[in-house]
CSV table of C-alpha atoms in Angstrom, one decimal:
chain,number,residue,atom,x,y,z
A,1,MET,CA,84.2,91.4,83.1
A,2,ALA,CA,86.1,90.3,80.1
A,3,HIS,CA,89.6,88.9,80.5
A,4,ARG,CA,92.6,89.2,78.3
A,5,ARG,CA,94.0,86.0,77.0
A,6,ILE,CA,95.9,84.5,79.9
A,7,GLY,CA,96.9,81.1,78.7
A,8,PHE,CA,96.3,77.4,79.5
A,9,TRP,CA,98.1,77.3,82.9
A,10,ALA,CA,96.5,80.4,84.2
A,11,ARG,CA,93.1,79.1,83.3
A,12,LEU,CA,93.9,75.7,84.9
A,13,ALA,CA,94.9,77.5,88.1
A,14,ILE,CA,91.6,79.3,88.2
A,15,CYS,CA,89.7,76.1,87.5
A,16,LEU,CA,91.4,74.4,90.4
A,17,ALA,CA,91.0,77.3,92.9
A,18,LYS,CA,87.4,78.6,92.3
A,19,PRO,CA,85.2,75.5,92.8
A,20,PRO,CA,86.5,74.6,96.3
A,21,LEU,CA,86.3,78.3,97.3
A,22,ALA,CA,82.7,78.5,96.1
A,23,PHE,CA,81.8,75.3,97.9
A,24,PHE,CA,83.4,75.9,101.3
A,25,PHE,CA,83.0,79.7,101.6
A,26,ARG,CA,80.6,82.6,101.2
A,27,ARG,CA,82.2,85.6,99.5
A,28,ASP,CA,81.9,89.2,100.4
A,29,TRP,CA,83.8,91.1,97.7
A,30,ARG,CA,83.9,94.9,98.0
A,31,GLY,CA,85.8,97.6,96.1
A,32,ALA,CA,86.4,95.7,92.9
A,33,GLU,CA,85.8,99.0,91.0
A,34,HIS,CA,89.2,100.1,92.3
A,35,ILE,CA,91.0,97.4,90.4
A,36,PRO,CA,92.3,99.1,87.2
A,37,PRO,CA,90.6,97.6,84.1
A,38,ALA,CA,93.9,97.9,82.1
A,39,GLY,CA,97.5,98.8,82.7
A,40,GLY,CA,100.0,97.7,85.3
A,41,PHE,CA,99.2,98.0,89.0
A,42,ILE,CA,100.3,96.7,92.4
A,43,ALA,CA,97.9,95.2,94.9
A,44,ALA,CA,99.2,95.4,98.4
A,45,VAL,CA,97.4,92.9,100.6
A,46,ASN,CA,97.5,91.9,104.3
A,47,HIS,CA,98.3,88.3,105.1
A,48,ASN,CA,96.7,86.3,107.9
A,49,SER,CA,95.9,82.8,106.5
A,50,TYR,CA,97.4,80.3,104.1
A,51,LEU,CA,94.2,80.6,102.1
A,52,ASP,CA,94.8,84.3,101.4
A,53,PRO,CA,96.3,83.9,97.9
A,54,ILE,CA,93.3,81.8,96.8
A,55,SER,CA,90.9,84.3,98.3
A,56,TYR,CA,92.5,87.4,97.0
A,57,GLY,CA,93.5,85.8,93.7
A,58,THR,CA,89.8,84.9,93.0
A,59,PHE,CA,88.8,88.4,93.9
A,60,GLN,CA,91.2,90.0,91.4
A,61,TYR,CA,90.3,87.5,88.7
A,62,ASP,CA,86.6,88.2,89.3
A,63,ALA,CA,87.4,91.9,88.9
A,64,GLY,CA,88.8,91.2,85.4
A,65,ARG,CA,92.5,91.0,86.1
A,66,PHE,CA,94.5,87.8,86.5
A,67,PRO,CA,96.9,88.0,89.5
A,68,ARG,CA,100.7,87.6,89.4
A,69,PHE,CA,101.9,86.7,92.8
A,70,MET,CA,105.3,87.1,94.4
A,71,ALA,CA,105.7,83.5,95.7
A,72,LYS,CA,108.5,81.8,97.6
A,73,SER,CA,110.8,79.8,95.3
A,74,GLY,CA,110.2,76.5,97.3
A,75,LEU,CA,106.7,76.3,95.8
A,76,PHE,CA,108.1,76.2,92.2
A,77,ARG,CA,108.6,72.4,92.2
A,78,GLY,CA,106.8,69.5,90.6
A,79,VAL,CA,103.3,69.9,89.3
A,80,VAL,CA,102.6,73.0,91.4
A,81,GLY,CA,105.8,74.6,90.2
A,82,THR,CA,104.7,73.9,86.6
A,83,ILE,CA,101.4,75.6,87.1
A,84,LEU,CA,103.0,78.6,88.9
A,85,ARG,CA,105.6,79.1,86.2
A,86,GLY,CA,103.1,78.5,83.4
A,87,SER,CA,100.7,81.1,84.9
A,88,GLY,CA,103.3,83.8,85.2
A,89,GLN,CA,103.8,83.8,89.0
A,90,ILE,CA,107.1,85.3,90.2
A,91,PRO,CA,109.5,83.2,92.3
A,92,VAL,CA,111.3,84.9,95.2
A,93,TYR,CA,114.6,83.4,96.1
A,94,ARG,CA,115.4,84.2,99.7
A,95,ASP,CA,118.8,84.6,101.2
A,96,SER,CA,120.5,84.3,97.8
A,97,ARG,CA,121.8,86.6,95.0
A,98,LYS,CA,118.8,85.6,93.0
A,99,VAL,CA,116.5,87.6,95.2
A,100,SER,CA,117.1,90.7,93.1
A,101,ASP,CA,115.7,88.7,90.1
A,102,ALA,CA,112.3,88.8,91.7
A,103,TYR,CA,112.5,92.6,92.2
A,104,ARG,CA,113.4,93.0,88.5
A,105,ALA,CA,110.7,90.6,87.4
A,106,ALA,CA,108.0,92.5,89.4
A,107,VAL,CA,109.0,95.8,87.8
A,108,ALA,CA,109.0,94.2,84.3
A,109,ALA,CA,105.5,92.6,85.0
A,110,VAL,CA,104.0,95.9,86.1
A,111,GLU,CA,105.6,97.7,83.1
A,112,ARG,CA,104.1,95.3,80.7
A,113,GLY,CA,100.6,95.9,82.2
A,114,GLU,CA,100.2,93.1,84.7
A,115,GLY,CA,98.5,93.3,88.1
A,116,VAL,CA,101.2,92.2,90.6
A,117,VAL,CA,100.2,91.1,94.1
A,118,PHE,CA,102.5,91.9,97.1
A,119,TYR,CA,102.1,90.8,100.7
A,120,PRO,CA,104.2,93.7,102.1
A,121,GLU,CA,104.5,92.1,105.5
A,122,GLY,CA,106.6,89.3,103.9
A,123,THR,CA,105.0,86.6,105.9
A,124,LEU,CA,101.8,85.7,107.8
A,125,THR,CA,101.2,88.3,110.5
A,126,HIS,CA,102.6,87.5,113.9
A,127,ASP,CA,100.3,90.0,115.6
A,128,PRO,CA,98.2,88.2,118.2
A,129,ASP,CA,95.0,90.0,117.0
A,130,LEU,CA,95.9,89.6,113.3
A,131,TRP,CA,96.5,93.3,112.5
A,132,PRO,CA,99.0,94.0,109.8
A,133,MET,CA,102.7,94.1,110.9
A,134,ALA,CA,105.3,96.5,109.5
A,135,GLY,CA,105.8,96.3,105.8
A,136,ARG,CA,109.0,95.6,103.9
A,137,THR,CA,110.0,98.3,101.5
A,138,GLY,CA,110.2,96.4,98.2
A,139,VAL,CA,106.5,97.2,97.3
A,140,ALA,CA,107.3,100.9,97.7
A,141,GLN,CA,110.3,100.8,95.5
A,142,VAL,CA,108.5,99.0,92.7
A,143,ALA,CA,105.7,101.5,93.0
A,144,LEU,CA,108.0,104.5,92.8
A,145,LEU,CA,110.1,103.1,89.9
A,146,THR,CA,107.1,102.1,87.8
A,147,LYS,CA,104.7,104.9,88.9
A,148,ALA,CA,102.0,102.3,88.9
A,149,PRO,CA,98.9,102.7,91.1
A,150,VAL,CA,99.1,100.8,94.4
A,151,ILE,CA,95.7,99.4,95.4
A,152,PRO,CA,95.5,98.7,99.1
A,153,VAL,CA,93.5,95.6,100.0
A,154,ALA,CA,92.3,94.1,103.3
A,155,GLN,CA,91.0,90.6,103.7
A,156,TRP,CA,89.4,88.8,106.6
A,157,GLY,CA,87.8,85.5,107.3
A,158,ALA,CA,90.1,82.9,105.9
A,159,HIS,CA,91.9,82.7,109.3
A,160,LEU,CA,88.7,81.3,110.8
A,161,ALA,CA,89.1,78.2,108.5
A,162,VAL,CA,92.9,78.1,108.4
A,163,PRO,CA,94.5,80.1,111.2
A,164,PRO,CA,98.0,81.4,110.7
A,165,TYR,CA,100.6,78.7,111.2
A,166,ALA,CA,97.8,76.2,111.8
A,167,THR,CA,98.4,72.5,111.9
A,168,GLU,CA,96.2,70.2,109.8
A,169,LYS,CA,94.1,69.4,112.8
A,170,ARG,CA,93.1,73.0,113.3
A,171,VAL,CA,91.7,73.4,109.8
A,172,ARG,CA,88.0,74.1,110.1
A,173,LEU,CA,86.2,74.4,106.7
A,174,LEU,CA,82.7,73.8,108.0
A,175,PRO,CA,80.4,75.4,108.8
A,176,ARG,CA,81.0,77.7,105.9
A,177,LYS,CA,82.9,80.9,106.7
A,178,THR,CA,82.7,84.3,104.9
A,179,LEU,CA,85.7,85.5,103.1
A,180,THR,CA,85.7,89.3,103.0
A,181,VAL,CA,88.0,91.2,100.6
A,182,LEU,CA,87.9,95.0,100.5
A,183,ALA,CA,89.9,97.0,97.9
A,184,GLY,CA,90.4,100.7,98.3
A,185,PRO,CA,91.3,103.6,96.0
A,186,PRO,CA,95.0,104.0,95.0
A,187,VAL,CA,97.3,105.1,97.7
A,188,ASP,CA,98.4,108.7,97.2
A,189,LEU,CA,102.2,108.4,96.9
A,190,SER,CA,102.6,111.7,95.0
A,191,ARG,CA,104.6,113.4,97.7
A,192,PHE,CA,107.3,110.7,97.2
A,193,GLU,CA,107.6,111.0,93.5
A,194,GLY,CA,110.4,112.8,91.8
A,195,ARG,CA,112.6,112.5,94.9
A,196,GLU,CA,115.8,110.5,95.3
A,197,ILE,CA,114.9,107.0,96.4
A,198,THR,CA,116.5,106.6,99.8
A,199,ALA,CA,115.9,104.1,102.6
A,200,LYS,CA,114.1,106.8,104.6
A,201,LEU,CA,111.8,107.7,101.7
A,202,LEU,CA,111.0,104.0,101.1
A,203,ARG,CA,110.2,103.4,104.7
A,204,GLU,CA,107.8,106.4,104.7
A,205,ALA,CA,106.1,105.3,101.5
A,206,THR,CA,105.7,101.8,102.8
A,207,GLU,CA,104.2,103.1,106.1
A,208,THR,CA,101.7,105.1,104.0
A,209,ILE,CA,100.7,101.9,102.1
A,210,MET,CA,100.4,99.9,105.3
A,211,ALA,CA,98.3,102.5,106.9
A,212,ALA,CA,95.9,102.4,104.0
A,213,ILE,CA,95.7,98.6,104.3
A,214,THR,CA,95.1,98.8,108.1
A,215,GLU,CA,92.4,101.4,107.7
A,216,LEU,CA,90.5,99.0,105.3
A,217,LEU,CA,90.9,96.1,107.7
A,218,SER,CA,89.6,98.3,110.5
A,219,GLU,CA,86.5,99.0,108.3
A,220,ILE,CA,85.9,95.3,107.7
A,221,ARG,CA,86.3,94.4,111.4
A,222,ALA,CA,84.3,97.4,112.5
A,223,GLU,CA,86.8,98.2,115.2
A,224,PRO,CA,89.8,100.6,115.5
A,225,ALA,CA,93.2,99.4,114.8
A,226,PRO,CA,95.7,99.6,117.8
A,227,GLY,CA,97.6,102.8,117.5
A,228,ALA,CA,97.3,105.4,114.7
A,229,ALA,CA,99.3,103.5,112.2
A,230,PRO,CA,101.2,100.2,111.8
A,231,GLY,CA,104.8,99.8,112.9
A,232,ALA,CA,107.7,101.3,111.0
A,233,ALA,CA,108.6,99.8,107.7
A,234,THR,CA,111.4,97.3,107.5
A,235,ASP,CA,114.4,98.0,105.3
A,236,THR,CA,117.8,96.5,104.7
A,237,GLY,CA,119.9,99.6,104.5
A,238,ALA,CA,120.7,101.8,101.5
A,239,ALA,CA,118.1,102.0,98.7
A,240,THR,CA,120.1,100.1,96.1
A,241,ASP,CA,118.8,97.5,93.6
A,242,THR,CA,120.3,94.7,95.8
A,243,ASP,CA,118.6,96.0,99.0
A,244,ALA,CA,115.3,96.4,97.2
A,245,GLY,CA,115.6,92.9,96.0
A,246,ALA,CA,116.4,91.6,99.5
A,247,ASP,CA,113.2,93.3,100.6
A,248,MET,CA,111.2,91.3,98.0
A,249,ASP,CA,110.2,88.9,100.8
A,250,THR,CA,107.1,91.0,100.4
A,251,GLY,CA,105.1,88.2,98.8
A,252,ALA,CA,107.2,85.2,99.3
A,253,ASP,CA,104.9,83.5,101.7
A,254,ALA,CA,102.0,83.6,99.3
A,255,GLY,CA,100.6,80.1,99.2
A,256,GLU,CA,103.0,78.9,101.8
C-alpha cells in the first residue's frame, strides 16, 4: 500500500525496526483492512511486552499508515530522542503541567489526519495472565472530541521473547516466535456522542474500548477472557482539559 510522504526520520525509524523484526520473528498480521486508508484515527492497543511498539508500529506501517505513538518523555533524549521527535512521536510528560500538552498534541495529530497509537492501560499489564487491565480515559476523550474512529487492536506473542518487566537475562529471541496482531472494526461510540463529556461518560466509553480490545485478544488466544469485561476505567476526576491530560499516561510506556 502506498504511503504519504513521511520524512527522513520516519523512514529511518522504519529501516531500523523492520529488519530485526523480520529476522527474529514470524508475523501473523490480521485485520489490516480496518486501518483507515486516509484521515485521522486512533489505534487502541493492549500492552504486554516492551517489543509491542515495534510490533504494532510495523503492522500499522504495513497497512499503509505511519504510526504516531504517545511515548514517555524520558525517551526523547540523545539519538533516540532525535529520531522520535523527527518522526512525529508525541512525548508524554508525567506528573507535570506539561502533561496536557500531550493531550492537545494527540488531538491536533488526529485532526490533521494522522493515525495516533494509544496504549489505554498506560503501562505494561500487571495482570498475571496478561489480559488487559482497566484503561485510562484519555483515549476516550480524544476520540469524542475529534470524532475519529477508534480501531481496537490486540497483540500477542512478543511477551514470549521479552516478558513484561523482563531483565536482560530473560530475553529469549530464539527460537523464533510469532507476533500476532489483530485489528478489529471501529468501536461503536455513537451512544456517547453529542453528550456532555463527564468523568462518568469517559469511563463508560473507555470500558467499551477496552472490552473490544479484550474480545480481540480472546480470539487470538482462543480462550475466554476472565469475566465479561475488563475492569472499570481509571479517571482523575472531573472531565476537564487538565484531567484529560493527566490521563494521557495512555501511551507513555510505549517503547519503555
